[in-house]
CSV table of C-alpha atoms in Angstrom, one decimal:
chain,number,residue,atom,x,y,z
A,12,UNK,CA,112.9,120.9,90.9
A,13,UNK,CA,111.0,118.9,93.8
A,14,UNK,CA,107.3,119.4,93.8
A,15,UNK,CA,105.2,118.3,96.9
A,16,UNK,CA,102.0,117.8,95.0
A,17,UNK,CA,99.9,117.2,98.4
A,18,UNK,CA,100.1,119.3,101.2
A,19,UNK,CA,97.7,121.1,103.7
A,20,UNK,CA,98.0,124.5,105.5
A,21,UNK,CA,95.4,126.4,107.7
A,22,UNK,CA,94.7,130.1,108.5
A,23,UNK,CA,96.8,131.3,111.4
A,24,UNK,CA,94.0,132.1,113.7
A,25,UNK,CA,92.4,128.7,113.3
A,26,UNK,CA,95.4,126.3,112.6
A,27,UNK,CA,96.3,125.3,116.3
A,28,UNK,CA,92.4,124.5,116.8
A,29,UNK,CA,92.2,122.6,113.3
A,30,UNK,CA,95.5,120.5,114.0
A,31,UNK,CA,94.6,119.6,117.5
A,32,UNK,CA,91.1,118.4,116.1
A,33,UNK,CA,92.5,116.2,113.4
A,34,UNK,CA,95.6,115.1,115.5
A,35,UNK,CA,92.9,113.8,118.1
A,36,UNK,CA,90.8,111.9,115.3
A,37,UNK,CA,93.8,110.4,113.6
A,38,UNK,CA,96.1,110.0,116.5
A,39,UNK,CA,99.0,111.6,114.5
A,40,UNK,CA,101.4,113.8,115.4
A,41,UNK,CA,102.0,116.7,112.9
A,42,UNK,CA,105.3,117.5,111.8
A,43,UNK,CA,104.5,121.3,111.3
A,44,UNK,CA,102.0,123.8,113.2
A,45,UNK,CA,99.8,123.7,110.0
A,46,UNK,CA,100.6,127.2,109.2
A,47,UNK,CA,101.9,128.9,106.2
A,48,UNK,CA,105.3,129.6,107.9
A,49,UNK,CA,105.4,126.1,109.2
A,50,UNK,CA,105.3,124.7,105.8
A,51,UNK,CA,108.0,127.1,104.3
A,52,UNK,CA,110.3,126.1,106.9
A,53,UNK,CA,109.5,122.5,106.3
A,54,UNK,CA,110.2,123.0,102.5
A,55,UNK,CA,113.5,124.7,103.5
A,56,UNK,CA,114.7,121.7,105.3
A,57,UNK,CA,113.7,119.5,102.7
A,58,UNK,CA,115.0,121.2,99.8
A,59,UNK,CA,111.3,121.1,98.3
A,60,UNK,CA,110.8,123.9,95.6
A,61,UNK,CA,107.0,124.1,95.4
A,62,UNK,CA,104.4,122.8,97.6
A,63,UNK,CA,100.9,122.5,96.0
A,64,UNK,CA,98.2,123.2,98.9
A,65,UNK,CA,95.0,121.0,98.7
A,66,UNK,CA,92.1,122.9,100.6
A,67,UNK,CA,89.1,120.7,101.7
A,68,UNK,CA,85.5,122.3,102.0
A,69,UNK,CA,83.8,120.1,104.6
A,70,UNK,CA,80.7,121.9,103.8
A,71,UNK,CA,79.2,123.8,100.5
A,72,UNK,CA,79.2,126.9,102.4
A,73,UNK,CA,83.1,127.0,102.6
A,74,UNK,CA,83.6,126.6,98.9
A,75,UNK,CA,83.6,130.3,98.0
A,76,UNK,CA,85.8,131.6,100.9
A,77,UNK,CA,88.1,128.7,100.6
A,78,UNK,CA,88.6,129.7,97.1
A,79,UNK,CA,89.0,133.3,97.4
A,80,UNK,CA,91.5,132.5,100.1
A,81,UNK,CA,93.4,130.5,97.6
A,82,UNK,CA,93.6,133.1,94.9
A,83,UNK,CA,95.1,135.6,97.6
A,84,UNK,CA,97.5,133.0,98.8
A,85,UNK,CA,98.8,132.4,95.2
A,86,UNK,CA,99.2,136.1,94.8
A,87,UNK,CA,101.3,136.6,98.0
A,88,UNK,CA,103.1,133.1,97.9
A,89,UNK,CA,103.8,132.2,94.4
A,90,UNK,CA,107.3,133.5,94.5
A,91,UNK,CA,108.0,131.6,97.7
A,92,UNK,CA,106.9,128.5,96.5
A,93,UNK,CA,103.3,127.9,97.4
A,94,UNK,CA,100.6,127.1,95.1
A,95,UNK,CA,97.2,126.4,96.3
A,96,UNK,CA,94.5,124.6,94.3
A,97,UNK,CA,90.8,125.3,94.8
A,98,UNK,CA,88.1,123.3,96.9
A,99,UNK,CA,84.8,121.9,95.7
A,100,UNK,CA,82.1,120.3,97.5
A,101,UNK,CA,79.4,117.7,96.0
A,102,UNK,CA,76.6,119.6,97.5
A,103,UNK,CA,77.8,123.0,96.0
A,104,UNK,CA,74.9,122.6,93.5
A,105,UNK,CA,74.5,124.7,90.3
A,106,UNK,CA,77.2,126.9,90.4
A,107,UNK,CA,79.9,124.4,89.8
A,108,UNK,CA,80.7,125.5,86.3
A,109,UNK,CA,80.8,129.0,87.5
A,110,UNK,CA,83.1,128.5,90.3
A,111,UNK,CA,85.6,126.2,88.3
A,112,UNK,CA,85.6,129.1,85.6
A,113,UNK,CA,86.5,131.6,88.3
A,114,UNK,CA,89.2,129.4,89.5
A,115,UNK,CA,90.6,129.0,86.1
A,116,UNK,CA,90.5,132.5,85.2
A,117,UNK,CA,92.4,133.3,88.4
A,118,UNK,CA,95.3,131.0,87.4
A,119,UNK,CA,94.2,127.8,89.6
A,120,UNK,CA,94.6,124.8,87.9
A,121,UNK,CA,93.1,122.3,90.0
A,122,UNK,CA,90.6,121.6,92.8
A,123,UNK,CA,90.8,119.1,95.8
A,124,UNK,CA,87.9,116.8,96.8
A,125,UNK,CA,87.7,114.3,99.9
A,126,UNK,CA,84.9,111.8,99.8
A,127,UNK,CA,85.3,110.9,103.5
A,128,UNK,CA,85.3,114.4,105.0
A,129,UNK,CA,82.3,115.2,102.5
A,130,UNK,CA,80.3,112.1,103.6
A,131,UNK,CA,79.6,111.4,99.8
A,132,UNK,CA,80.4,108.3,97.5
A,133,UNK,CA,82.9,109.2,94.7
A,134,UNK,CA,80.6,107.6,92.1
A,135,UNK,CA,77.7,109.8,93.2
A,136,UNK,CA,76.3,111.9,90.4
A,137,UNK,CA,77.2,115.1,92.5
A,138,UNK,CA,80.9,114.2,92.1
A,139,UNK,CA,80.2,113.3,88.7
A,140,UNK,CA,79.0,116.6,87.7
A,141,UNK,CA,82.1,118.1,89.2
A,142,UNK,CA,84.4,115.8,87.2
A,143,UNK,CA,82.7,116.5,84.0
A,144,UNK,CA,83.0,120.1,84.5
A,145,UNK,CA,86.6,120.0,85.5
A,146,UNK,CA,87.2,117.6,82.4
A,147,UNK,CA,85.9,120.2,80.2
A,148,UNK,CA,88.0,123.0,81.5
A,149,UNK,CA,91.0,120.8,81.5
A,150,UNK,CA,91.5,121.2,85.4
A,151,UNK,CA,93.1,118.7,87.4
A,152,UNK,CA,91.1,116.9,90.2
A,153,UNK,CA,92.9,115.6,93.3
A,154,UNK,CA,90.9,113.1,95.4
A,155,UNK,CA,91.6,111.4,98.6
A,156,UNK,CA,91.4,107.7,97.8
A,157,UNK,CA,90.9,104.6,100.1
A,158,UNK,CA,90.6,104.6,103.8
A,159,UNK,CA,91.2,107.5,106.1
A,160,UNK,CA,93.0,107.0,109.0
A,161,UNK,CA,90.4,109.4,111.1
A,162,UNK,CA,87.4,107.7,109.9
A,163,UNK,CA,88.6,103.6,109.6
A,164,UNK,CA,84.9,102.5,109.0
A,165,UNK,CA,83.8,105.1,106.3
A,166,UNK,CA,84.3,103.7,102.6
A,167,UNK,CA,83.4,106.3,100.4
A,168,UNK,CA,86.3,106.2,97.8
A,169,UNK,CA,87.4,102.4,97.3
A,170,UNK,CA,89.2,101.8,94.1
A,171,UNK,CA,86.2,100.0,92.9
A,172,UNK,CA,84.1,103.0,93.5
A,173,UNK,CA,86.7,105.2,91.9
A,174,UNK,CA,86.8,103.2,88.6
A,175,UNK,CA,83.0,103.3,88.4
A,176,UNK,CA,83.3,107.2,88.5
A,177,UNK,CA,86.0,107.1,85.8
A,178,UNK,CA,84.0,104.7,83.4
A,179,UNK,CA,81.2,107.5,83.6
A,180,UNK,CA,83.4,110.4,82.8
A,181,UNK,CA,86.3,109.2,80.5
A,182,UNK,CA,89.7,110.2,80.8
A,183,UNK,CA,90.5,113.5,82.6
A,184,UNK,CA,93.3,115.0,85.0
A,185,UNK,CA,92.8,112.9,87.8
A,186,UNK,CA,95.2,112.2,90.8
A,187,UNK,CA,94.4,109.7,93.4
A,188,UNK,CA,95.9,110.5,96.4
A,189,UNK,CA,98.1,107.9,98.8
A,190,UNK,CA,99.0,105.5,95.7
A,191,UNK,CA,95.5,105.1,94.6
A,192,UNK,CA,93.8,103.8,98.0
A,193,UNK,CA,95.2,104.2,101.3
A,194,UNK,CA,95.2,100.7,102.8
A,195,UNK,CA,93.7,99.4,99.7
A,196,UNK,CA,96.9,99.4,97.6
A,197,UNK,CA,96.8,95.7,96.2
A,198,UNK,CA,93.1,96.6,94.8
A,199,UNK,CA,94.4,99.8,93.3
A,200,UNK,CA,97.3,98.2,91.7
A,201,UNK,CA,94.9,95.7,89.8
A,202,UNK,CA,92.3,98.3,89.1
A,203,UNK,CA,94.3,101.3,87.9
A,204,UNK,CA,97.4,99.7,86.2
A,205,UNK,CA,95.7,100.1,82.6
A,206,UNK,CA,93.9,103.7,83.3
A,207,UNK,CA,95.5,107.1,82.8
A,208,UNK,CA,95.2,108.2,86.4
A,209,UNK,CA,97.9,109.6,88.3
A,210,UNK,CA,98.8,108.4,91.9
A,211,UNK,CA,100.6,110.4,94.8
A,212,UNK,CA,102.8,109.3,97.4
A,213,UNK,CA,101.3,111.1,100.3
A,214,UNK,CA,101.0,109.5,103.5
A,215,UNK,CA,101.9,105.9,102.1
A,216,UNK,CA,105.7,105.0,102.7
A,217,UNK,CA,107.8,104.8,105.9
A,218,UNK,CA,106.6,105.8,109.3
A,219,UNK,CA,104.6,108.3,111.0
A,220,UNK,CA,104.6,109.5,114.6
A,221,UNK,CA,101.4,108.7,116.7
A,222,UNK,CA,100.1,110.5,119.6
A,223,UNK,CA,100.2,108.4,122.9
A,224,UNK,CA,96.3,108.1,122.6
A,225,UNK,CA,96.6,107.0,119.0
A,226,UNK,CA,99.7,104.6,119.5
A,227,UNK,CA,98.0,101.1,120.0
A,228,UNK,CA,95.8,101.7,117.0
A,229,UNK,CA,98.3,103.5,114.6
A,230,UNK,CA,101.0,100.6,115.5
A,231,UNK,CA,98.9,98.0,113.7
A,232,UNK,CA,99.0,100.0,110.2
A,233,UNK,CA,101.4,98.8,107.8
A,234,UNK,CA,102.7,101.7,105.4
A,235,UNK,CA,104.3,100.9,102.0
A,236,UNK,CA,108.1,100.1,101.8
A,237,UNK,CA,110.9,100.2,99.3
A,238,UNK,CA,109.9,97.1,97.3
A,239,UNK,CA,106.3,98.2,97.2
A,240,UNK,CA,107.6,101.6,95.5
A,241,UNK,CA,109.5,99.3,93.0
A,242,UNK,CA,106.1,97.4,92.3
A,243,UNK,CA,104.4,100.4,91.9
A,244,UNK,CA,106.6,101.8,89.4
A,245,UNK,CA,106.8,98.5,87.2
A,246,UNK,CA,103.0,98.5,87.3
A,247,UNK,CA,102.2,102.2,86.6
A,248,UNK,CA,105.4,103.4,85.3
A,249,UNK,CA,107.1,106.3,86.9
A,250,UNK,CA,105.5,108.6,84.7
A,251,UNK,CA,102.0,108.2,86.7
A,252,UNK,CA,103.6,108.9,90.2
A,253,UNK,CA,103.7,112.0,91.7
A,254,UNK,CA,105.6,113.1,94.9
A,255,UNK,CA,103.2,114.2,97.8
A,256,UNK,CA,103.4,114.3,101.6
A,257,UNK,CA,100.3,115.2,102.9
A,258,UNK,CA,102.3,117.7,105.0
A,259,UNK,CA,102.2,118.5,108.1
A,260,UNK,CA,101.1,114.9,108.9
A,261,UNK,CA,104.4,113.4,107.2
A,262,UNK,CA,107.7,115.0,107.1
A,263,UNK,CA,108.8,116.5,103.9
A,264,UNK,CA,112.4,115.8,104.5
A,265,UNK,CA,112.1,112.2,105.3
A,266,UNK,CA,109.7,111.9,102.2
A,267,UNK,CA,112.3,113.5,99.9
A,268,UNK,CA,114.8,111.1,101.1
A,269,UNK,CA,113.0,108.0,100.9
A,270,UNK,CA,112.7,108.4,96.9
A,271,UNK,CA,116.2,109.7,96.8
A,272,UNK,CA,117.7,106.8,98.6
A,273,UNK,CA,115.5,104.3,96.8
A,274,UNK,CA,116.9,101.7,94.1
A,275,UNK,CA,115.0,103.6,91.3
A,276,UNK,CA,116.7,104.9,88.4
A,277,UNK,CA,117.7,108.5,88.8
A,278,UNK,CA,115.6,109.4,85.9
A,279,UNK,CA,112.7,107.9,87.2
A,280,UNK,CA,113.6,109.7,90.8
A,281,UNK,CA,113.5,113.1,89.1
A,282,UNK,CA,110.0,112.4,87.4
A,283,UNK,CA,108.5,111.4,90.7
A,284,UNK,CA,110.1,114.2,92.6
A,285,UNK,CA,109.0,116.9,90.1
A,286,UNK,CA,109.0,116.2,86.8
A,287,UNK,CA,105.6,114.7,86.5
A,288,UNK,CA,104.0,117.3,88.4
A,289,UNK,CA,105.8,120.2,86.2
A,290,UNK,CA,104.1,118.6,83.2
A,291,UNK,CA,100.7,118.1,85.0
A,292,UNK,CA,100.5,121.8,86.1
A,293,UNK,CA,102.1,123.0,83.0
């Protein structure tokens, strides 16, 4: 079973506008149109059995609506291989526990945060409150980690900042996207090697397609290669690496083939491509 732990979609009525805005900011050409149908078609091409959708609340007022939409999506599309996490925002306030309980009672197993989009350092007390509640409820937290291609000067979730947050909360189900810290990979290897965090492969390996306006900037970006994958597996163990793509910003089929064609042992490929995610999601 292949599980993509890191994907994004948008409601049909705003998908085109959302994709256009994000593409302009990042200089990346998307691989789907950002809709539910676009993700399902991508999964068919790639042989992905389950895609976990990670919604991001860019304002506290969006949280309740996003989470209610996630519940409806799971009811409608679970049998087709889509499963949405919930969203949380650091400014949500005193209702964090109530909202996380609502998610859990409706079968949602985790939440996504994005310190860059939410303009808050990950070791801020506002995030620590979220982590503490999630840990108590045994819910998974997925965070963007490292820099963001659309906001290259914003440093809100470096490996060092993430470690400071972890030390205050203790161990919980914590997934650091983009191999522990996009463009901060050497630091992530050093800092997280002896922890229990998971990392995902989303938008970290291979190549991506740039818009004409973003080509000059993005051509200077170095992504990880096969040798780097092998080093991460040696440092972290295959058991702590989850397959993710960041679809629509990376092509699922290419990402699956990258893992399948790597020199990893078959057992490690199976863990990364889905086995680890199945255990995490129970």
